[in-house]
């Protein structure tokens, strides 16, 4: 859907006012409101430079309900973008010429606190000639997404996890997410628990599997790495013409974590052609050809640095994070919709049910998925 180009009115002047705080030269032409994502407020602003060139920038407010320490988020993002730029320059290739870059604000930092505009803002380059998909449409996109996130992980695989801090503690700690859900059921602040008894009963039977990855991590069987933590299909920009991956975006949750949760979130969003909002659950299925392309793309980039334990859990991670995100939607539903942006009263319950349906579909296919990963790894070893 084409976006409204706002040249005047309160939103346009707000965008111009915020843009004015950053090192952007030129005359403000128009602003657009980008509505993707459940968390941050995002605008795009277009400027006309003195040379008559149009340049576009992304202005984004960091949601401080979700990110309690926005400065920590920005420090993590700065370290990762700097490392990727350094690495790609050394290798004399870069991500199609458009790595994610932060623009400084007045005062010299890469962010600015504007209390009258709701808090902390930062400015990125707009990645031109690209687009994103909210839902995957074909296996080629699945391959590209897997490959882009795999390359991203590979590029930062030599960073010291201790250099970054946990901007949301225990972000992907599934047993803790389950405990939080049970606390919300107990509190039942707006009397919604009665609507999700079937889901809660099912989760109870699944719960013995929730701690598998964090237990392996605690036992030293899975390495802590710097990870992206939000590897949805719409966080990779694809070339408008060729659909080739150009850039991974939304780095707010880069922090120490498990590579497996990143792959899992790709399985969650790149193997099912229905959106998180789909209410017809017969459409919410994991499609094996999409999984195959996704895994192929991912392992083409990541097979070298992953450990055998990580490889063995790739398919399971898809099931685990899908269940986890479902639990987070359900928790927010019970808490009164404070975390995720919603468009209708039952939105979070719909999303939760959708994710549980997808988890069931993944569960049914786990043996096939695992078998395919083993096959791919065999072919990498032969090469
Ligand atoms: C949120 O805002 P968005 O859509 O990039 C959430 C992710 C969830 C996702 C579910 C910081 O990401 O963890 O997987 O919604 N981000 C945060 O669609 O909580
Ligand atoms: Mg995000």
Short mmCIF file of C-alpha atoms and ligand atoms in Angstrom, two decimals:
data_model
loop_
_atom_site.label_atom_id
_atom_site.label_comp_id
_atom_site.label_asym_id
_atom_site.label_seq_id
_atom_site.Cartn_x
_atom_site.Cartn_y
_atom_site.Cartn_z
CA UNK A 1 0.00 0.00 0.00
CA UNK A 2 1.53 3.38 -0.96
CA UNK A 3 2.11 5.64 2.01
CA UNK A 4 0.65 9.10 2.41
CA UNK A 5 3.24 11.76 1.65
CA UNK A 6 2.57 14.36 4.32
CA UNK A 7 3.68 17.86 3.36
CA UNK A 8 1.61 19.77 5.89
CA UNK A 9 -0.45 19.22 9.01
CA UNK A 10 0.51 18.26 12.56
CA UNK A 11 2.26 14.97 11.68
CA UNK A 12 4.31 16.55 8.87
CA UNK A 13 5.43 19.39 11.12
CA UNK A 14 6.29 16.92 13.88
CA UNK A 15 8.45 14.93 11.46
CA UNK A 16 10.15 18.10 10.23
CA UNK A 17 10.75 19.25 13.80
CA UNK A 18 12.35 15.94 14.79
CA UNK A 19 14.40 15.74 11.56
CA UNK A 20 15.72 19.20 12.32
CA UNK A 21 17.51 17.77 15.37
CA UNK A 22 19.77 15.59 13.21
CA UNK A 23 22.68 16.18 10.83
CA UNK A 24 20.47 16.29 7.76
CA UNK A 25 21.02 19.02 5.20
CA UNK A 26 18.45 20.24 2.71
CA UNK A 27 14.88 21.36 2.62
CA UNK A 28 12.16 19.20 4.18
CA UNK A 29 9.84 17.94 1.41
CA UNK A 30 7.51 15.46 3.07
CA UNK A 31 7.17 12.88 5.80
CA UNK A 32 5.57 9.43 5.96
CA UNK A 33 4.33 7.36 8.84
CA UNK A 34 5.63 3.78 8.67
CA UNK A 35 3.30 1.48 10.52
CA UNK A 36 5.24 -1.78 10.64
CA UNK A 37 6.41 -3.21 13.95
CA UNK A 38 4.52 -3.59 17.19
CA UNK A 39 6.75 -1.39 19.31
CA UNK A 40 8.48 1.78 18.08
CA UNK A 41 7.11 4.86 16.29
CA UNK A 42 8.75 5.23 12.89
CA UNK A 43 8.69 8.05 10.32
CA UNK A 44 10.43 8.52 7.00
CA UNK A 45 11.44 12.03 6.00
CA UNK A 46 12.42 13.23 2.53
CA UNK A 47 14.73 16.21 1.98
CA UNK A 48 15.87 18.08 -1.12
CA UNK A 49 19.61 18.76 -0.97
CA UNK A 50 21.33 21.84 -2.39
CA UNK A 51 22.37 19.70 -5.39
CA UNK A 52 18.74 18.97 -6.16
CA UNK A 53 18.94 15.36 -4.94
CA UNK A 54 16.19 13.81 -2.83
CA UNK A 55 17.44 12.02 0.27
CA UNK A 56 15.35 9.98 2.67
CA UNK A 57 15.94 9.23 6.35
CA UNK A 58 14.30 7.07 8.99
CA UNK A 59 13.38 8.78 12.26
CA UNK A 60 12.44 6.49 15.09
CA UNK A 61 11.36 6.91 18.67
CA UNK A 62 12.54 4.18 21.03
CA UNK A 63 9.64 2.86 23.09
CA UNK A 64 10.77 3.34 26.69
CA UNK A 65 8.03 1.13 28.12
CA UNK A 66 9.68 -1.77 26.27
CA UNK A 67 13.29 -0.56 26.44
CA UNK A 68 13.83 0.71 29.97
CA UNK A 69 17.29 2.02 29.11
CA UNK A 70 17.24 3.49 25.57
CA UNK A 71 20.85 4.68 25.87
CA UNK A 72 21.94 1.08 26.42
CA UNK A 73 20.01 0.10 23.28
CA UNK A 74 21.82 2.79 21.28
CA UNK A 75 25.24 1.74 22.62
CA UNK A 76 24.57 -1.84 21.51
CA UNK A 77 23.37 -0.69 18.08
CA UNK A 78 26.41 1.58 17.64
CA UNK A 79 28.83 -1.24 18.46
CA UNK A 80 27.20 -3.68 16.07
CA UNK A 81 26.83 -1.25 13.14
CA UNK A 82 30.46 -0.13 13.62
CA UNK A 83 31.70 -3.71 13.70
CA UNK A 84 29.77 -4.63 10.55
CA UNK A 85 31.10 -1.59 8.69
CA UNK A 86 34.68 -2.39 9.74
CA UNK A 87 34.31 -6.04 8.77
CA UNK A 88 32.74 -5.37 5.39
CA UNK A 89 35.36 -2.74 4.58
CA UNK A 90 38.13 -5.19 5.42
CA UNK A 91 36.57 -7.77 3.16
CA UNK A 92 36.13 -5.13 0.46
CA UNK A 93 32.51 -5.93 0.02
CA UNK A 94 29.53 -4.49 1.71
CA UNK A 95 25.88 -5.23 2.01
CA UNK A 96 24.96 -3.96 -1.47
CA UNK A 97 26.42 -0.57 -0.61
CA UNK A 98 23.83 0.29 2.00
CA UNK A 99 24.80 -0.74 5.49
CA UNK A 100 22.65 0.64 8.27
CA UNK A 101 24.14 3.97 9.40
CA UNK A 102 23.22 6.23 12.30
CA UNK A 103 23.20 10.01 11.78
CA UNK A 104 24.38 12.20 14.63
CA UNK A 105 22.02 14.52 16.42
CA UNK A 106 22.65 17.99 17.78
CA UNK A 107 25.09 17.52 20.64
CA UNK A 108 27.08 14.92 18.70
CA UNK A 109 25.48 11.72 19.94
CA UNK A 110 23.64 9.20 17.77
CA UNK A 111 20.40 9.85 19.62
CA UNK A 112 18.59 12.75 21.21
CA UNK A 113 16.17 12.99 24.07
CA UNK A 114 13.16 15.11 23.12
CA UNK A 115 10.75 15.00 26.08
CA UNK A 116 8.20 17.13 24.19
CA UNK A 117 8.22 14.52 21.36
CA UNK A 118 7.82 11.53 23.65
CA UNK A 119 11.44 10.64 24.45
CA UNK A 120 14.49 9.27 22.71
CA UNK A 121 14.86 9.57 18.92
CA UNK A 122 17.50 8.36 16.45
CA UNK A 123 18.00 8.72 12.72
CA UNK A 124 19.07 6.08 10.18
CA UNK A 125 19.66 6.19 6.44
CA UNK A 126 16.71 4.92 4.40
CA UNK A 127 17.80 1.79 2.53
CA UNK A 128 16.82 2.81 -1.01
CA UNK A 129 15.49 0.53 -3.72
CA UNK A 130 14.31 -2.07 -1.23
CA UNK A 131 11.15 -3.29 0.38
CA UNK A 132 10.05 -5.69 3.10
CA UNK A 133 7.39 -8.38 3.29
CA UNK A 134 5.19 -8.76 6.35
CA UNK A 135 4.53 -12.34 5.34
CA UNK A 136 6.66 -14.59 3.19
CA UNK A 137 5.25 -15.22 -0.30
CA UNK A 138 7.68 -17.60 -1.96
CA UNK A 139 10.61 -19.88 -1.19
CA UNK A 140 13.09 -17.49 -2.80
CA UNK A 141 12.29 -14.88 -0.16
CA UNK A 142 12.70 -17.55 2.54
CA UNK A 143 16.16 -18.42 1.19
CA UNK A 144 17.15 -14.73 1.08
CA UNK A 145 15.94 -14.06 4.63
CA UNK A 146 17.80 -17.09 5.98
CA UNK A 147 20.92 -16.10 4.13
CA UNK A 148 20.76 -12.45 5.27
CA UNK A 149 20.38 -13.30 8.96
CA UNK A 150 22.99 -16.05 8.67
CA UNK A 151 25.45 -13.55 7.14
CA UNK A 152 24.57 -11.03 9.83
CA UNK A 153 25.36 -13.58 12.54
CA UNK A 154 28.55 -14.55 10.75
CA UNK A 155 29.69 -10.92 10.50
CA UNK A 156 29.33 -10.42 14.24
CA UNK A 157 30.41 -13.93 15.26
CA UNK A 158 33.83 -12.61 16.32
CA UNK A 159 32.44 -9.91 18.62
CA UNK A 160 32.85 -10.49 22.33
CA UNK A 161 29.37 -11.08 23.80
CA UNK A 162 30.52 -9.26 26.92
CA UNK A 163 30.89 -6.02 24.93
CA UNK A 164 27.11 -5.70 24.65
CA UNK A 165 24.57 -5.49 27.44
CA UNK A 166 21.18 -7.11 27.82
CA UNK A 167 18.79 -4.30 26.88
CA UNK A 168 15.80 -6.49 27.84
CA UNK A 169 16.91 -9.02 30.46
CA UNK A 170 15.87 -12.63 29.75
CA UNK A 171 14.32 -11.56 26.45
CA UNK A 172 14.37 -15.09 25.03
CA UNK A 173 14.25 -17.14 28.17
CA UNK A 174 11.27 -19.39 27.48
CA UNK A 175 10.82 -20.84 31.00
CA UNK A 176 10.85 -17.32 32.45
CA UNK A 177 8.31 -16.21 29.83
CA UNK A 178 6.11 -19.11 30.95
CA UNK A 179 6.48 -18.09 34.61
CA UNK A 180 5.50 -14.52 33.68
CA UNK A 181 2.41 -15.86 31.92
CA UNK A 182 1.42 -17.89 34.99
CA UNK A 183 1.81 -14.77 37.15
CA UNK A 184 -0.50 -12.86 34.80
CA UNK A 185 -3.04 -15.70 34.93
CA UNK A 186 -2.87 -15.56 38.72
CA UNK A 187 -3.30 -11.77 38.81
CA UNK A 188 -5.96 -11.81 36.06
CA UNK A 189 -6.25 -8.03 36.29
CA UNK A 190 -9.10 -7.63 33.83
CA UNK A 191 -10.78 -10.99 34.13
CA UNK A 192 -9.66 -12.46 30.81
CA UNK A 193 -8.11 -15.73 32.06
CA UNK A 194 -11.43 -17.51 31.55
CA UNK A 195 -11.01 -17.02 27.77
CA UNK A 196 -7.77 -18.95 27.52
CA UNK A 197 -8.20 -22.09 29.59
CA UNK A 198 -7.66 -24.44 26.66
CA UNK A 199 -4.43 -22.65 25.70
CA UNK A 200 -3.15 -22.76 29.29
CA UNK A 201 -3.88 -26.48 29.59
CA UNK A 202 -1.98 -27.14 26.37
CA UNK A 203 0.99 -25.03 27.50
CA UNK A 204 1.18 -27.01 30.72
CA UNK A 205 1.71 -30.21 28.75
CA UNK A 206 4.38 -28.50 26.64
CA UNK A 207 6.16 -26.82 29.56
CA UNK A 208 8.76 -29.57 30.26
CA UNK A 209 10.37 -28.66 26.92
CA UNK A 210 10.63 -24.91 27.56
CA UNK A 211 13.99 -24.92 29.32
CA UNK A 212 15.89 -27.12 26.87
CA UNK A 213 17.96 -24.35 25.26
CA UNK A 214 18.63 -22.25 28.37
CA UNK A 215 19.61 -25.41 30.26
CA UNK A 216 22.05 -26.34 27.50
CA UNK A 217 23.43 -22.78 27.60
CA UNK A 218 23.87 -22.93 31.40
CA UNK A 219 25.66 -26.28 31.04
CA UNK A 220 28.06 -24.76 28.50
CA UNK A 221 26.62 -26.87 25.68
CA UNK A 222 25.47 -23.87 23.66
CA UNK A 223 27.66 -20.77 23.18
CA UNK A 224 26.44 -17.30 24.11
CA UNK A 225 26.84 -15.05 21.07
CA UNK A 226 25.79 -11.60 19.97
CA UNK A 227 22.44 -12.19 18.33
CA UNK A 228 19.74 -10.14 16.63
CA UNK A 229 16.77 -11.45 18.62
CA UNK A 230 14.04 -10.18 16.29
CA UNK A 231 14.66 -11.99 13.00
CA UNK A 232 11.17 -11.59 11.56
CA UNK A 233 10.95 -11.72 7.78
CA UNK A 234 10.04 -8.01 7.72
CA UNK A 235 13.32 -7.12 9.37
CA UNK A 236 15.25 -7.89 6.21
CA UNK A 237 15.21 -5.41 3.33
CA UNK A 238 15.07 -7.07 -0.09
CA UNK A 239 15.95 -5.48 -3.43
CA UNK A 240 12.80 -4.10 -5.06
CA UNK A 241 13.64 -5.65 -8.40
CA UNK A 242 15.46 -8.87 -7.66
CA UNK A 243 14.24 -9.67 -4.12
CA UNK A 244 17.84 -10.25 -3.10
CA UNK A 245 18.58 -9.48 0.55
CA UNK A 246 20.26 -6.11 0.99
CA UNK A 247 20.24 -5.28 4.67
CA UNK A 248 19.14 -6.56 8.06
CA UNK A 249 17.34 -3.89 10.10
CA UNK A 250 15.79 -3.36 13.54
CA UNK A 251 18.86 -3.82 15.67
CA UNK A 252 17.25 -2.71 18.94
CA UNK A 253 17.45 -6.14 20.50
CA UNK A 254 21.02 -6.99 19.47
CA UNK A 255 22.54 -8.36 22.66
CA UNK A 256 24.08 -11.54 24.05
CA UNK A 257 21.86 -14.52 23.30
CA UNK A 258 21.54 -17.84 21.49
CA UNK A 259 21.88 -18.11 17.71
CA UNK A 260 19.14 -20.73 17.89
CA UNK A 261 16.44 -18.27 18.91
CA UNK A 262 17.34 -16.21 15.84
CA UNK A 263 16.97 -19.17 13.54
CA UNK A 264 13.78 -20.13 15.37
CA UNK A 265 12.23 -16.74 14.74
CA UNK A 266 13.01 -17.12 11.04
CA UNK A 267 11.19 -20.45 11.03
CA UNK A 268 8.27 -18.73 12.76
CA UNK A 269 7.96 -15.98 10.16
CA UNK A 270 9.45 -17.34 6.92
CA UNK A 271 7.78 -20.75 6.61
CA UNK A 272 4.12 -19.77 6.99
CA UNK A 273 2.31 -17.66 4.41
CA UNK A 274 -0.38 -16.54 6.88
CA UNK A 275 0.25 -13.50 9.08
CA UNK A 276 0.32 -13.42 12.88
CA UNK A 277 -3.15 -11.88 12.69
CA UNK A 278 -4.76 -14.69 10.68
CA UNK A 279 -7.84 -16.01 12.46
CA UNK A 280 -8.51 -18.89 10.07
CA UNK A 281 -6.15 -21.32 11.77
CA UNK A 282 -6.39 -23.85 8.93
CA UNK A 283 -4.11 -21.46 7.04
CA UNK A 284 -1.54 -21.26 9.79
CA UNK A 285 0.80 -24.06 8.78
CA UNK A 286 4.54 -24.52 8.48
CA UNK A 287 5.28 -25.26 4.84
CA UNK A 288 8.13 -27.68 4.31
CA UNK A 289 9.43 -26.21 0.99
CA UNK A 290 9.76 -22.82 2.71
CA UNK A 291 11.62 -24.40 5.63
CA UNK A 292 13.97 -26.14 3.21
CA UNK A 293 14.83 -22.89 1.41
CA UNK A 294 15.18 -20.98 4.65
CA UNK A 295 17.52 -23.58 6.16
CA UNK A 296 19.52 -23.73 2.93
CA UNK A 297 19.97 -19.94 2.86
CA UNK A 298 20.85 -19.82 6.53
CA UNK A 299 23.36 -22.68 6.48
CA UNK A 300 25.01 -21.42 3.29
CA UNK A 301 26.09 -18.46 5.44
CA UNK A 302 26.32 -20.01 8.91
CA UNK A 303 27.41 -23.65 8.57
CA UNK A 304 31.03 -22.82 9.32
CA UNK A 305 30.74 -21.16 12.70
CA UNK A 306 27.82 -23.07 14.25
CA UNK A 307 28.56 -25.91 16.67
CA UNK A 308 27.09 -29.39 16.27
CA UNK A 309 24.83 -28.83 19.31
CA UNK A 310 23.43 -25.71 17.68
CA UNK A 311 22.81 -27.50 14.40
CA UNK A 312 21.01 -30.33 16.17
CA UNK A 313 18.53 -27.93 17.79
CA UNK A 314 17.70 -25.72 14.78
CA UNK A 315 14.31 -27.23 14.01
CA UNK A 316 13.33 -27.46 17.68
CA UNK A 317 14.19 -23.76 18.11
CA UNK A 318 11.48 -22.95 15.54
CA UNK A 319 8.90 -24.70 17.68
CA UNK A 320 10.21 -23.16 20.89
CA UNK A 321 10.21 -19.52 19.89
CA UNK A 322 6.84 -19.77 18.18
CA UNK A 323 5.43 -21.08 21.47
CA UNK A 324 7.31 -18.36 23.37
CA UNK A 325 5.97 -15.50 21.25
CA UNK A 326 2.49 -17.00 21.60
CA UNK A 327 2.95 -16.91 25.38
CA UNK A 328 4.09 -13.28 25.23
CA UNK A 329 0.96 -12.29 23.26
CA UNK A 330 -1.19 -14.20 25.74
CA UNK A 331 0.53 -12.55 28.72
CA UNK A 332 -0.07 -9.12 27.21
CA UNK A 333 -3.72 -10.02 26.57
CA UNK A 334 -4.13 -10.93 30.25
CA UNK A 335 -2.26 -7.80 31.39
CA UNK A 336 -4.57 -5.52 29.40
CA UNK A 337 -2.55 -4.95 26.19
CA UNK A 338 0.28 -2.83 27.51
CA UNK A 339 3.20 -4.09 25.45
CA UNK A 340 2.23 -4.86 21.85
CA UNK A 341 0.37 -2.32 19.74
CA UNK A 342 -3.15 -3.64 19.07
CA UNK A 343 -5.88 -2.74 16.59
CA UNK A 344 -8.81 -4.57 18.19
CA UNK A 345 -9.70 -5.71 21.71
CA UNK A 346 -8.95 -9.42 21.23
CA UNK A 347 -5.92 -8.84 19.00
CA UNK A 348 -3.36 -10.35 21.36
CA UNK A 349 -5.52 -13.42 21.99
CA UNK A 350 -5.93 -13.90 18.23
CA UNK A 351 -2.17 -13.62 17.77
CA UNK A 352 -1.51 -16.07 20.61
CA UNK A 353 -3.87 -18.69 19.17
CA UNK A 354 -2.32 -18.19 15.77
CA UNK A 355 1.18 -18.81 17.15
CA UNK A 356 0.08 -21.93 19.03
CA UNK A 357 -1.45 -23.30 15.81
CA UNK A 358 1.83 -22.68 14.04
CA UNK A 359 3.78 -24.33 16.87
CA UNK A 360 1.58 -27.42 16.55
CA UNK A 361 2.24 -27.54 12.83
CA UNK A 362 6.00 -27.23 13.39
CA UNK A 363 5.85 -29.95 16.04
CA UNK A 364 4.24 -32.38 13.59
CA UNK A 365 6.97 -31.71 11.07
CA UNK A 366 9.99 -31.78 13.40
CA UNK A 367 11.39 -35.16 12.25
CA UNK A 368 11.26 -34.07 8.60
CA UNK A 369 12.84 -30.73 9.42
CA UNK A 370 15.65 -32.32 11.39
CA UNK A 371 16.29 -34.82 8.63
CA UNK A 372 16.58 -32.01 6.09
CA UNK A 373 19.10 -30.11 8.25
CA UNK A 374 21.24 -33.27 8.51
CA UNK A 375 21.13 -33.63 4.73
CA UNK A 376 22.21 -30.03 4.19
CA UNK A 377 25.08 -30.36 6.66
CA UNK A 378 26.28 -33.52 4.92
CA UNK A 379 26.49 -31.68 1.63
CA UNK A 380 28.42 -28.81 3.27
CA UNK A 381 30.93 -31.28 4.72
CA UNK A 382 31.54 -32.83 1.30
CA UNK A 383 32.29 -29.43 -0.30
C1 LIG B 1 7.94 -7.18 18.38
O1 LIG B 1 8.07 -4.46 16.92
P1 LIG B 1 8.46 -5.70 16.20
O2 LIG B 1 7.33 -6.19 15.38
O3 LIG B 1 9.75 -5.55 15.46
C2 LIG B 1 8.81 -7.79 19.50
C3 LIG B 1 9.37 -9.13 19.04
C4 LIG B 1 8.23 -10.05 18.64
C5 LIG B 1 7.38 -9.40 17.57
C6 LIG B 1 6.19 -10.24 17.25
C7 LIG B 1 11.25 -5.62 21.37
O4 LIG B 1 8.78 -6.83 17.31
O5 LIG B 1 10.09 -9.72 20.10
O6 LIG B 1 8.74 -11.26 18.13
O7 LIG B 1 6.93 -8.09 17.99
N1 LIG B 1 9.89 -6.89 19.84
C8 LIG B 1 10.16 -6.59 21.13
O8 LIG B 1 5.69 -9.90 16.00
O9 LIG B 1 9.53 -7.06 22.07
MG1 LIG B 2 11.53 -5.21 16.52
#
